[in-house]
mmCIF file with all atom_site columns, C-alpha atoms in Angstrom:
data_model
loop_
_atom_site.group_PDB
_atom_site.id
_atom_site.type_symbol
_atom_site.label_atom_id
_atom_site.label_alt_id
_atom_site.label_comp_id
_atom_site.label_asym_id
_atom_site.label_entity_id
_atom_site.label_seq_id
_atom_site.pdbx_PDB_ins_code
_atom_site.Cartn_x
_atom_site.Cartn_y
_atom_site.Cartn_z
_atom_site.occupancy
_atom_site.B_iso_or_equiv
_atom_site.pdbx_formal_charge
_atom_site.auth_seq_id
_atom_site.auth_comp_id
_atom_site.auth_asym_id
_atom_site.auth_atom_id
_atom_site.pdbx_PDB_model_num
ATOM 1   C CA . UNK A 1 1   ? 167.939 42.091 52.759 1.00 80.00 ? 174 UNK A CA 1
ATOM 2   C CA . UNK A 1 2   ? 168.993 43.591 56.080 1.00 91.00 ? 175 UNK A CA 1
ATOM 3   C CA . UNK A 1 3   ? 172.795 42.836 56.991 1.00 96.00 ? 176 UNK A CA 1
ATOM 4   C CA . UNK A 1 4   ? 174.383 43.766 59.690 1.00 97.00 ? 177 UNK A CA 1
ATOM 5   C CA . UNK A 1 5   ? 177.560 45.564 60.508 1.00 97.00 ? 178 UNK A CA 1
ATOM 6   C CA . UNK A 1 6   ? 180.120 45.069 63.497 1.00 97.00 ? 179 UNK A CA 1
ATOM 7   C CA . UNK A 1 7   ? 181.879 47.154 65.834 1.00 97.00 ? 180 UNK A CA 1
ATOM 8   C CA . UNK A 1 8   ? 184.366 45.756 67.720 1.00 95.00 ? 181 UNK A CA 1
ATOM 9   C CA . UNK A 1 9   ? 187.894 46.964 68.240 1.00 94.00 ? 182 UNK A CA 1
ATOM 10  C CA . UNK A 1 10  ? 188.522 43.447 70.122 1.00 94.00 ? 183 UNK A CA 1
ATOM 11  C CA . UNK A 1 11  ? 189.336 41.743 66.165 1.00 95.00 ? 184 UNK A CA 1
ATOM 12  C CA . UNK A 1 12  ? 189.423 38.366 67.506 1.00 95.00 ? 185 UNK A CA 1
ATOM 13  C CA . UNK A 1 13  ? 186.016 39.250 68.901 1.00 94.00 ? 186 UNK A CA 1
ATOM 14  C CA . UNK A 1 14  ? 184.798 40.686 65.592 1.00 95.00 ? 187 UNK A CA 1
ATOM 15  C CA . UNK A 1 15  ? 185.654 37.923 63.080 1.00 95.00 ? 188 UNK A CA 1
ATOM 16  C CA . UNK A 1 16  ? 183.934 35.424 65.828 1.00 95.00 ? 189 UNK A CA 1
ATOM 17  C CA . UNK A 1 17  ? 181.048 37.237 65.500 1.00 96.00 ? 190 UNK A CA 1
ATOM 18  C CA . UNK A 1 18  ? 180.952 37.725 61.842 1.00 96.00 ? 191 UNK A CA 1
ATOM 19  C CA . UNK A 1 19  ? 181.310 33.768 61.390 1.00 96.00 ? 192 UNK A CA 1
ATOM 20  C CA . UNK A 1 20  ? 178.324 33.094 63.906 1.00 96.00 ? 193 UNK A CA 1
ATOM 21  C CA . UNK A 1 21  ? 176.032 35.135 61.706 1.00 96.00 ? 194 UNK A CA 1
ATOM 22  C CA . UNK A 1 22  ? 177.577 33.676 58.676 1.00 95.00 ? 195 UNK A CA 1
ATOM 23  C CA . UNK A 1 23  ? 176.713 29.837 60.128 1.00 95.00 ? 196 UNK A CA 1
ATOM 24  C CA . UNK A 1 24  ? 173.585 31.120 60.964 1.00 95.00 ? 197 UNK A CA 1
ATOM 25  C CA . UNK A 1 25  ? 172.622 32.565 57.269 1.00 95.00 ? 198 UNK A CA 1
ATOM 26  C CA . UNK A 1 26  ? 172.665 35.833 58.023 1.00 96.00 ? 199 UNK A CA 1
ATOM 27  C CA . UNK A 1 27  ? 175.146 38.392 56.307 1.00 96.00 ? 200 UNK A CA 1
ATOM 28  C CA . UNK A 1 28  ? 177.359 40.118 58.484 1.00 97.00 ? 201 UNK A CA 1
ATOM 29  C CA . UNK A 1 29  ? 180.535 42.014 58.034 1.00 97.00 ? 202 UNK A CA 1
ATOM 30  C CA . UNK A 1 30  ? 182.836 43.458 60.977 1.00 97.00 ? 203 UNK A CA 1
ATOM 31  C CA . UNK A 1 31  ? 185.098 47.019 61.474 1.00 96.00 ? 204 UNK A CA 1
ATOM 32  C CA . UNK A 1 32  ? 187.233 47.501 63.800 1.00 96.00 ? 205 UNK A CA 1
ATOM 33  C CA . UNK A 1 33  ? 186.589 51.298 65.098 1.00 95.00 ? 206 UNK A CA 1
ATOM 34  C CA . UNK A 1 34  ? 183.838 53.462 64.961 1.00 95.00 ? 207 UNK A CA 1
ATOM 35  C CA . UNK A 1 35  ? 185.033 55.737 61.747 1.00 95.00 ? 208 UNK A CA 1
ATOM 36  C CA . UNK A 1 36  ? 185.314 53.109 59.554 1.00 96.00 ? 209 UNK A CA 1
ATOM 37  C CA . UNK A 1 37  ? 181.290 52.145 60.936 1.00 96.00 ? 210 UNK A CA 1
ATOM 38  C CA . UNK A 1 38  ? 180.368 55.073 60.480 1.00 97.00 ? 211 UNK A CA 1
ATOM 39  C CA . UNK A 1 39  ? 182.035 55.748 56.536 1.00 96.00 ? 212 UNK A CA 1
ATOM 40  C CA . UNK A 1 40  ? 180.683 51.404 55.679 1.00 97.00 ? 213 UNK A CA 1
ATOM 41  C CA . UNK A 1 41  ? 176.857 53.372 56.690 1.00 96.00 ? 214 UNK A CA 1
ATOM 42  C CA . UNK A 1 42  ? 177.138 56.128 54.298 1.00 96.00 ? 215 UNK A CA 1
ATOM 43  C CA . UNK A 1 43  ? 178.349 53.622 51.476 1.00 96.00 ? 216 UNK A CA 1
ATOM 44  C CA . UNK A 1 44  ? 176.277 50.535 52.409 1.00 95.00 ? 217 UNK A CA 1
ATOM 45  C CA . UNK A 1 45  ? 172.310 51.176 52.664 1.00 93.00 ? 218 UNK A CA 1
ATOM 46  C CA . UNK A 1 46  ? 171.631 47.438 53.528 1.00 94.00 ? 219 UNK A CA 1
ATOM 47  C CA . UNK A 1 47  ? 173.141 47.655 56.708 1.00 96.00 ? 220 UNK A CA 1
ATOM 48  C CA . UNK A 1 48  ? 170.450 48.315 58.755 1.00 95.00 ? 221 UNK A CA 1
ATOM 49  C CA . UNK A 1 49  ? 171.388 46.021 61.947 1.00 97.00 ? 222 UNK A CA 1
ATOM 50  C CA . UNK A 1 50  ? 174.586 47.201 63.898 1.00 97.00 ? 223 UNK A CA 1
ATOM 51  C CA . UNK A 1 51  ? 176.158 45.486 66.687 1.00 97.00 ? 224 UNK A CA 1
ATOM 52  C CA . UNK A 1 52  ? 178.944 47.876 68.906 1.00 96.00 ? 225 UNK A CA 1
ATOM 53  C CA . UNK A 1 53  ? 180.828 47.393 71.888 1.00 94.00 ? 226 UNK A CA 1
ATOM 54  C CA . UNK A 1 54  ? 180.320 50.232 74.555 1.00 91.00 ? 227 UNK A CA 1
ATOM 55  C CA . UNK A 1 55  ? 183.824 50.880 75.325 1.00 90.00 ? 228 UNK A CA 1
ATOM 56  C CA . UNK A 1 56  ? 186.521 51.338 72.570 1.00 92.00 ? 229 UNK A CA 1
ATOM 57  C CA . UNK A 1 57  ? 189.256 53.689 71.897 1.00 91.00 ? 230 UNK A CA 1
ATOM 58  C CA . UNK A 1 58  ? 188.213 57.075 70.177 1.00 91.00 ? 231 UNK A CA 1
ATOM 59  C CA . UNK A 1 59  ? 184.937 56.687 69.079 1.00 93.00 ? 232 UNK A CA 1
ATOM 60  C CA . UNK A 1 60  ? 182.667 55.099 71.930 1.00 92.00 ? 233 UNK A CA 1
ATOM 61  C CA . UNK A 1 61  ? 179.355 52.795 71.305 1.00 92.00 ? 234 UNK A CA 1
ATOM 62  C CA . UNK A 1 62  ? 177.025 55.726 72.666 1.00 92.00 ? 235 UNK A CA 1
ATOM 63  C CA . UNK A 1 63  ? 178.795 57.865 69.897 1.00 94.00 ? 236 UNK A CA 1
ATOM 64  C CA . UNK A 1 64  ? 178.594 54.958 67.391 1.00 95.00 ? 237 UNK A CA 1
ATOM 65  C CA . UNK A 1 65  ? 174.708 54.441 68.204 1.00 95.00 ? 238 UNK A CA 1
ATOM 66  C CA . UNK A 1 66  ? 174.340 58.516 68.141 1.00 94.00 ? 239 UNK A CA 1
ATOM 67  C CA . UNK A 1 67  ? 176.265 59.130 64.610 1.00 95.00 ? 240 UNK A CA 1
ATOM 68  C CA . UNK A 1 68  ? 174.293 55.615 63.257 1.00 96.00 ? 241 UNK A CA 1
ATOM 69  C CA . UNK A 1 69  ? 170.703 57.099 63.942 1.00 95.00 ? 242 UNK A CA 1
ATOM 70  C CA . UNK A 1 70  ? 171.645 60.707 62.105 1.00 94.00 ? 243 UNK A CA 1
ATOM 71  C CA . UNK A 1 71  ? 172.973 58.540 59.564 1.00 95.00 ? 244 UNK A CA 1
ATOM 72  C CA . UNK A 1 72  ? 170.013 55.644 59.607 1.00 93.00 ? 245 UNK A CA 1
ATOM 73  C CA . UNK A 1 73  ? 167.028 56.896 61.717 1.00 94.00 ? 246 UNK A CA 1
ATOM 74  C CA . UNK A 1 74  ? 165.475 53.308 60.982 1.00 93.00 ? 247 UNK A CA 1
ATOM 75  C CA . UNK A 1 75  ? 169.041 51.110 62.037 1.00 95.00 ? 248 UNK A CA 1
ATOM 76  C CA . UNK A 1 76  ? 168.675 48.996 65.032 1.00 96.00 ? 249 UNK A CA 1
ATOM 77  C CA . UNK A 1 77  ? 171.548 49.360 67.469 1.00 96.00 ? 250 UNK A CA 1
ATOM 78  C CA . UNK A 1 78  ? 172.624 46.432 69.675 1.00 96.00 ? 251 UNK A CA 1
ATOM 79  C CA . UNK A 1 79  ? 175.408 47.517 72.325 1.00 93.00 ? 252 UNK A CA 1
ATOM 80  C CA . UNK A 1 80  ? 177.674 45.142 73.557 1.00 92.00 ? 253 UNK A CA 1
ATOM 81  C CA . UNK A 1 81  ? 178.887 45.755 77.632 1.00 87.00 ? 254 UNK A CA 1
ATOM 82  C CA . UNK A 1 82  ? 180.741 44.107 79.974 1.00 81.00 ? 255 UNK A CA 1
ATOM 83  C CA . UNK A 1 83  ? 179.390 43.255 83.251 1.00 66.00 ? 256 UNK A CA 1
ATOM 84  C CA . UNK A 1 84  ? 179.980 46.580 84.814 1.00 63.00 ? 257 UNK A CA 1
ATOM 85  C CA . UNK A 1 85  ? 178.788 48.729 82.321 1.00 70.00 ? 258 UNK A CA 1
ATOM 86  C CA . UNK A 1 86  ? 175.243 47.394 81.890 1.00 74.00 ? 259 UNK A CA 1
ATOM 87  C CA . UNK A 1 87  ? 173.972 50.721 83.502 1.00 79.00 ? 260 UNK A CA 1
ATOM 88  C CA . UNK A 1 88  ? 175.236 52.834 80.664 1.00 79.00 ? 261 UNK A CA 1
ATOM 89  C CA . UNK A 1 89  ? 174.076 50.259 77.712 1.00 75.00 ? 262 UNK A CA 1
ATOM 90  C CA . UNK A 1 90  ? 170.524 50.904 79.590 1.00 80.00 ? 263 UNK A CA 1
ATOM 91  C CA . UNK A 1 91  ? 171.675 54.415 79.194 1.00 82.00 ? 264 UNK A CA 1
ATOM 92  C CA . UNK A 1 92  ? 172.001 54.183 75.322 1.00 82.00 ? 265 UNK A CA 1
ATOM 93  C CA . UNK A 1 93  ? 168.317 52.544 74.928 1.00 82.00 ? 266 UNK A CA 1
ATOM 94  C CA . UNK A 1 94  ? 167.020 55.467 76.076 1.00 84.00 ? 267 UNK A CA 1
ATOM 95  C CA . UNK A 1 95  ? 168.414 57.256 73.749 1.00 82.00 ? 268 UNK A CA 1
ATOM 96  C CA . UNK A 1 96  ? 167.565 54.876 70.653 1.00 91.00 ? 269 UNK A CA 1
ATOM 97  C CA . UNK A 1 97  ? 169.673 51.553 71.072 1.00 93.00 ? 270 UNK A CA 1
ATOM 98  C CA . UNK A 1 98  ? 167.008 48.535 70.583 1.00 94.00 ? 271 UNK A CA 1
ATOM 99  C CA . UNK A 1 99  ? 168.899 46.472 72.381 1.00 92.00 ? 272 UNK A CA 1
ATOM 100 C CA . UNK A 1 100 ? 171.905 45.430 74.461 1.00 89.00 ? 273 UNK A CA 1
ATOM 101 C CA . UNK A 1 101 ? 174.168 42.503 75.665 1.00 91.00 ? 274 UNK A CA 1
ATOM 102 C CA . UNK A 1 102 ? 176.672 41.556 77.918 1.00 88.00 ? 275 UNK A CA 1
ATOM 103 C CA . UNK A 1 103 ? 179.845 40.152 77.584 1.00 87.00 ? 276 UNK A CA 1
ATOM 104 C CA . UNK A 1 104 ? 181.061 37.517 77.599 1.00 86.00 ? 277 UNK A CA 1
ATOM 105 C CA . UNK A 1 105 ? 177.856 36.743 75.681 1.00 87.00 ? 278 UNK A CA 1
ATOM 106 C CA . UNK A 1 106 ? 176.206 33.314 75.127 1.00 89.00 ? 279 UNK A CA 1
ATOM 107 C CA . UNK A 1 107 ? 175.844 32.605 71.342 1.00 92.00 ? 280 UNK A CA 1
ATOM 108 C CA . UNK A 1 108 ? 172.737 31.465 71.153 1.00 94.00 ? 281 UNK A CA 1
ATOM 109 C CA . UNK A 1 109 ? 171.502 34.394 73.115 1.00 93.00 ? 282 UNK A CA 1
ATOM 110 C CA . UNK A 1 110 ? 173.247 36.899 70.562 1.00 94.00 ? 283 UNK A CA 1
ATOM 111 C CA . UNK A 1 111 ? 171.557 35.135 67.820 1.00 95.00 ? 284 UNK A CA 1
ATOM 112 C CA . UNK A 1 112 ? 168.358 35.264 69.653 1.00 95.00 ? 285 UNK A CA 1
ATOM 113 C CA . UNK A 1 113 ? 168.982 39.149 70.149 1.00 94.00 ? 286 UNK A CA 1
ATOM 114 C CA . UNK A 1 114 ? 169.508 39.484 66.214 1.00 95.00 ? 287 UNK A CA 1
ATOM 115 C CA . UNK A 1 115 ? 166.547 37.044 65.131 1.00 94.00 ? 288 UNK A CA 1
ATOM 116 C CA . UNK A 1 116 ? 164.101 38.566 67.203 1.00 94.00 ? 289 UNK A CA 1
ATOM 117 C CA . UNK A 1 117 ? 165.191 42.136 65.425 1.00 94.00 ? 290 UNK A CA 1
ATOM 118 C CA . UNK A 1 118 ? 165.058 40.957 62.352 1.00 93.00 ? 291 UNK A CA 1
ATOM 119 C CA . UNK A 1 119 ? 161.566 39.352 62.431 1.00 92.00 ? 292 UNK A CA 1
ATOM 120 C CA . UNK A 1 120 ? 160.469 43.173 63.663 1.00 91.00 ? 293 UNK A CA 1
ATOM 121 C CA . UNK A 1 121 ? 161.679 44.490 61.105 1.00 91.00 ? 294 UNK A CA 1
ATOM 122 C CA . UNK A 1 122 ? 159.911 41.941 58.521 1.00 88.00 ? 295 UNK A CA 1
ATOM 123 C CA . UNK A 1 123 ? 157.314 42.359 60.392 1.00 84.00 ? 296 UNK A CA 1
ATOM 124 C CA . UNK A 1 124 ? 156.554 46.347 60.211 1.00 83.00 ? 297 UNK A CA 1
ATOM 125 C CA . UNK A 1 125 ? 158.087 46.247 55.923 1.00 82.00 ? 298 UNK A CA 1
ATOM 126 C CA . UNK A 1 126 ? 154.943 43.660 55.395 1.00 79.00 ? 299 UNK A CA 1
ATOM 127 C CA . UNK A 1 127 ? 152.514 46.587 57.724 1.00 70.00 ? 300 UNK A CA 1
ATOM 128 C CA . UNK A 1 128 ? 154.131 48.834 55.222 1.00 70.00 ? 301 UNK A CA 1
ATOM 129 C CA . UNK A 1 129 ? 153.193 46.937 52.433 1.00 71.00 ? 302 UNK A CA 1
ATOM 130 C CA . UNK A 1 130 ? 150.069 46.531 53.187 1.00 65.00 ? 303 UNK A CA 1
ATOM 131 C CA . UNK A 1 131 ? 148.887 49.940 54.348 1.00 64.00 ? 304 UNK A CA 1
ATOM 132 C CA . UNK A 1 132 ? 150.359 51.226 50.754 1.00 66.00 ? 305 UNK A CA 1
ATOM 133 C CA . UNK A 1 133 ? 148.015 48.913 49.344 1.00 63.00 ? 306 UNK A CA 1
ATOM 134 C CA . UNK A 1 134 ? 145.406 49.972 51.176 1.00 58.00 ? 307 UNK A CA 1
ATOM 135 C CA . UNK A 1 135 ? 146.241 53.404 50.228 1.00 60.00 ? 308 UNK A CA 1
ATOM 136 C CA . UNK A 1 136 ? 146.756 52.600 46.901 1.00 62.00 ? 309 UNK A CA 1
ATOM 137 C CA . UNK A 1 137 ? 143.089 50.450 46.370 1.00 60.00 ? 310 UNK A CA 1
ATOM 138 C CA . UNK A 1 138 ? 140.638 53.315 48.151 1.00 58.00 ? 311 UNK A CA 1
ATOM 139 C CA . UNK A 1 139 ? 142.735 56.157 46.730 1.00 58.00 ? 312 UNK A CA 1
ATOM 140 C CA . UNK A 1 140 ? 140.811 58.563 45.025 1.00 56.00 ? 313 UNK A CA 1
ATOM 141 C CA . UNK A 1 141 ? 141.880 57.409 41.444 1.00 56.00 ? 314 UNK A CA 1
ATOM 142 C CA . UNK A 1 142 ? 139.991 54.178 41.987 1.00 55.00 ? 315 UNK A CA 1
ATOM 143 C CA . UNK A 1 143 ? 136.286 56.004 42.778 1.00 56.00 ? 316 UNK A CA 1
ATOM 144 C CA . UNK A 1 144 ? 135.236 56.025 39.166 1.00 55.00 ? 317 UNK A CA 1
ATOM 145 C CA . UNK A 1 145 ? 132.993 59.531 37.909 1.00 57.00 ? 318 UNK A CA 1
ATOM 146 C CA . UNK A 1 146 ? 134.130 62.464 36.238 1.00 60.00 ? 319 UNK A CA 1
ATOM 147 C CA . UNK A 1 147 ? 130.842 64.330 36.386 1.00 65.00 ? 320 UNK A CA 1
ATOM 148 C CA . UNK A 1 148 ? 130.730 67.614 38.756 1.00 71.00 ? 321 UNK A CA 1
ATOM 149 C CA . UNK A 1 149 ? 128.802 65.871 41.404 1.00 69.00 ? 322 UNK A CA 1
ATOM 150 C CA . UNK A 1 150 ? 131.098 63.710 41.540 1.00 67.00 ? 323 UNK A CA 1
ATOM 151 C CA . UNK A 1 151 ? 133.848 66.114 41.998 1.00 71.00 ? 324 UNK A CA 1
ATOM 152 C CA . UNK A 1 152 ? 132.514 67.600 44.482 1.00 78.00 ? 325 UNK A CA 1
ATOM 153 C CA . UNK A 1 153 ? 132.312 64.231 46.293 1.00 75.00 ? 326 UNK A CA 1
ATOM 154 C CA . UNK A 1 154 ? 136.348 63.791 45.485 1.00 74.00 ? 327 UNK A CA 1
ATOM 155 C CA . UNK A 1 155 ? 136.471 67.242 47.130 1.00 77.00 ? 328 UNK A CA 1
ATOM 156 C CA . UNK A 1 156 ? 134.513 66.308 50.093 1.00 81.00 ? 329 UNK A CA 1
ATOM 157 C CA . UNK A 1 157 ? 136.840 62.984 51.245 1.00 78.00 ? 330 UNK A CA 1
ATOM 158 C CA . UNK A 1 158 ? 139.673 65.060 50.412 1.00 78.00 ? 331 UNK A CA 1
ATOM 159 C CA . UNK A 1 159 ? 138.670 67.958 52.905 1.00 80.00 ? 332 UNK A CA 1
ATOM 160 C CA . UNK A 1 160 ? 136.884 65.680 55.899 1.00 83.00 ? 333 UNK A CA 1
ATOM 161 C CA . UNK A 1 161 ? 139.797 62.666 55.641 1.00 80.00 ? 334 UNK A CA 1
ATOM 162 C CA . UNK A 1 162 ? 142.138 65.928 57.332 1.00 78.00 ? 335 UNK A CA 1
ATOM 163 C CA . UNK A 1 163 ? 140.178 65.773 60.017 1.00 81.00 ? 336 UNK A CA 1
ATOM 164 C CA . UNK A 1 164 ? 139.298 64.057 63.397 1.00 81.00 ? 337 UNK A CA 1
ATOM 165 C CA . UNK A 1 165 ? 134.992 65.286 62.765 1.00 81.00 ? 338 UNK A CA 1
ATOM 166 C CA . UNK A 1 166 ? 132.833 61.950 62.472 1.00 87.00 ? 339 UNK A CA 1
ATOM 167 C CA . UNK A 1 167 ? 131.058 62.063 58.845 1.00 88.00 ? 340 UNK A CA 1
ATOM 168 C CA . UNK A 1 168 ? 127.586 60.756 57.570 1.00 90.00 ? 341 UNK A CA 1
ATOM 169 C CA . UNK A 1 169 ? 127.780 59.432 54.548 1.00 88.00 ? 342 UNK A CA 1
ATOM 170 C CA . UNK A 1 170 ? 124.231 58.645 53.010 1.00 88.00 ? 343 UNK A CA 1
ATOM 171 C CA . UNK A 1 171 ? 122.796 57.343 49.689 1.00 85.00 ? 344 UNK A CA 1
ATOM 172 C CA . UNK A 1 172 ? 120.951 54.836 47.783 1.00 87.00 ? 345 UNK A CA 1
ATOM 173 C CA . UNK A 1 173 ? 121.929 51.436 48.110 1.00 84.00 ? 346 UNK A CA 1
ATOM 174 C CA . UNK A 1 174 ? 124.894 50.241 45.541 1.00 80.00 ? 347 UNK A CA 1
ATOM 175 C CA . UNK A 1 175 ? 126.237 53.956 44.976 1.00 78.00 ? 348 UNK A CA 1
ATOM 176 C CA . UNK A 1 176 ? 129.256 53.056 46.830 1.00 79.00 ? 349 UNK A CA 1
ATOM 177 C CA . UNK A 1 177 ? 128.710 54.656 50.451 1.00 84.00 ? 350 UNK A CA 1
ATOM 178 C CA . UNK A 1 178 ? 131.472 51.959 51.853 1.00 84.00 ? 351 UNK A CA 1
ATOM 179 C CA . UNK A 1 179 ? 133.876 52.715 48.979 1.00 81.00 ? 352 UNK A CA 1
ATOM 180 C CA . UNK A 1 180 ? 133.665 56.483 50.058 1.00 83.00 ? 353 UNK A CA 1
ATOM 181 C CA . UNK A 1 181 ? 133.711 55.723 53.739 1.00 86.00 ? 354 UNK A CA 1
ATOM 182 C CA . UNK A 1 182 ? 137.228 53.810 53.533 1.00 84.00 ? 355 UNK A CA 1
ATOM 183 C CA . UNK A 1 183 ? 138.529 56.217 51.303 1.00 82.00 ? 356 UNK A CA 1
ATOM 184 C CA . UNK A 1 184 ? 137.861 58.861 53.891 1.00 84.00 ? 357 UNK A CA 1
ATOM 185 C CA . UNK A 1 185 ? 139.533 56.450 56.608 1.00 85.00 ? 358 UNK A CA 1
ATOM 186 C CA . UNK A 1 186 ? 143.131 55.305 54.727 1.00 80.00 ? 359 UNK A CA 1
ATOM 187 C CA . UNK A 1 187 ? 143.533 58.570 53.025 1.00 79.00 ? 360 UNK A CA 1
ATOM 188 C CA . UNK A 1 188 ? 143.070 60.177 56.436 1.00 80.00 ? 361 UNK A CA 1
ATOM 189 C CA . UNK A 1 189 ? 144.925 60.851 59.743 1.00 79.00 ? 362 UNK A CA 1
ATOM 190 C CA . UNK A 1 190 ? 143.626 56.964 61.150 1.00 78.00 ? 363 UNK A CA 1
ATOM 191 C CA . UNK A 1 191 ? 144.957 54.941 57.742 1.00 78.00 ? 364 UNK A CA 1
ATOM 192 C CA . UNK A 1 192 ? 147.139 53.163 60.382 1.00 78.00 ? 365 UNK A CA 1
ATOM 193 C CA . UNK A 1 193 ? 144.325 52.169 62.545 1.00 82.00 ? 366 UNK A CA 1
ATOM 194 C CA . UNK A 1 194 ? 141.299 49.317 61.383 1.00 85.00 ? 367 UNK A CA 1
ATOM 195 C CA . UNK A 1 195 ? 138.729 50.164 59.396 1.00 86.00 ? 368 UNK A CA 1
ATOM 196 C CA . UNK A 1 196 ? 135.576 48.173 61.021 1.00 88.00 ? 369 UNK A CA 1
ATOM 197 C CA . UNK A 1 197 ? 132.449 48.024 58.483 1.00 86.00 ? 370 UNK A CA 1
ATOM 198 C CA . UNK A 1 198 ? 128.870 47.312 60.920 1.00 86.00 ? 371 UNK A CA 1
ATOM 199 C CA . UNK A 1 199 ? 125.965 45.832 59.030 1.00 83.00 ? 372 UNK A CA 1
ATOM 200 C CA . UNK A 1 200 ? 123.250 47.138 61.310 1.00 81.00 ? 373 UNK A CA 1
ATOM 201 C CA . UNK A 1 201 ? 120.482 45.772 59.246 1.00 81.00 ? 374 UNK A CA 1
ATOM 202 C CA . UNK A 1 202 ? 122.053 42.380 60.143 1.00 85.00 ? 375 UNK A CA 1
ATOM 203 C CA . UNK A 1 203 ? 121.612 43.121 63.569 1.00 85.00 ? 376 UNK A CA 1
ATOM 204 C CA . UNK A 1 204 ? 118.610 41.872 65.321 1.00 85.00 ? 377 UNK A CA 1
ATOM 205 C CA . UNK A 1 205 ? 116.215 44.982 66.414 1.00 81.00 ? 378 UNK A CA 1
ATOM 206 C CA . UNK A 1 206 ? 116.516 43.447 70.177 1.00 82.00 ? 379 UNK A CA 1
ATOM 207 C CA . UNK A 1 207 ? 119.979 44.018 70.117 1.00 76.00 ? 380 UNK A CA 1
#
């Protein structure tokens, strides 16, 4: 479960937050400088949202965000700005923030912010998911034959699926020239792209 960890030296600020998540369902849990962000990262691997102010003593947001991604490449990183400041939280998304808001911030728009996050990140664990299991069904232990011919086939998707080169794959019908062919494609360098299977004797000759 993702949960997500505030910044804010402002406490009043912090605990309102933390109880807006809370109502909402989601955890959340709040520091009050950057250190103690920083040290709750290294002990706390389900904090994988964080949401920091720009501007606070010592340790800044930008230095917050910076410190967060060498901790947690894969963290998303919502800065908080005043008005003024909006330049430099556009400043921090280029260098990795997903996000930013301004204060004083509407609530439903913060939760918006956070939601929307949180769906991308369901969203690329269930990509994940299924691309292992891709991986894992037209992996090479699942092409049944231990004879040397077929070895030498194992040897062949191996070798070609490093490469960009297109490959002809040709035998009798049943002898598993699609089974072959997607092994080639997820155990290659495309695995995150679609596989697309053509039946061209399905295809009228006209066309």
């Amino acid at each position: 479960m993702d949960r997500i960890l505030i910044v804010e030296d402002d406490v009043d600020l912090a605990e309102t937050c933390r109880r807006l998540f809370r109502r909402a369902g989601l955890d959340a849990e709040a520091v009050y400088d950057g250190e103690a962000a920083l040290q709750r990262l290294r002990e706390d691997p389900s904090l994988s949202i964080v949401l920091t102010d720009l501007r606070m003593p010592g340790m800044d947001g930008t230095e917050v965000l910076r410190r967060t991604k060498e901790i947690r490449p894969a963290a998303d990183v919502i800065i908080m700005t005043a008005y003024g400041t909006i330049q430099n939280a556009i400043q921090a998304m280029k260098v990795g923030a997903t996000d930013y808001i301004t204060k004083p911030f509407d609530r439903d728009e913060l939760l918006k912010v956070v939601n929307q996050i949180l769906e991308s990140r369901r969203l690329r664990r269930e990509v994940d998911r299924l691309s292992n299991e891709l991986r894992s069904t037209y992996g090479f232990a699942n092409l049944i034959g231990r004879s040397a011919g077929m070895r030498r086939v194992f040897q062949q998707i191996e070798a070609v699926s490093r490469h960009e080169s297109s490959v002809l794959i040709v035998g009798e019908t049943g002898t598993g020239k699609e089974l072959v062919a997607r092994a080639v494609h997820y155990n290659g360098t495309r695995a995150e792209k679609p596989f697309v299977p053509v039946n061209c004797g399905a295809i009228p000759r006209d066309l």
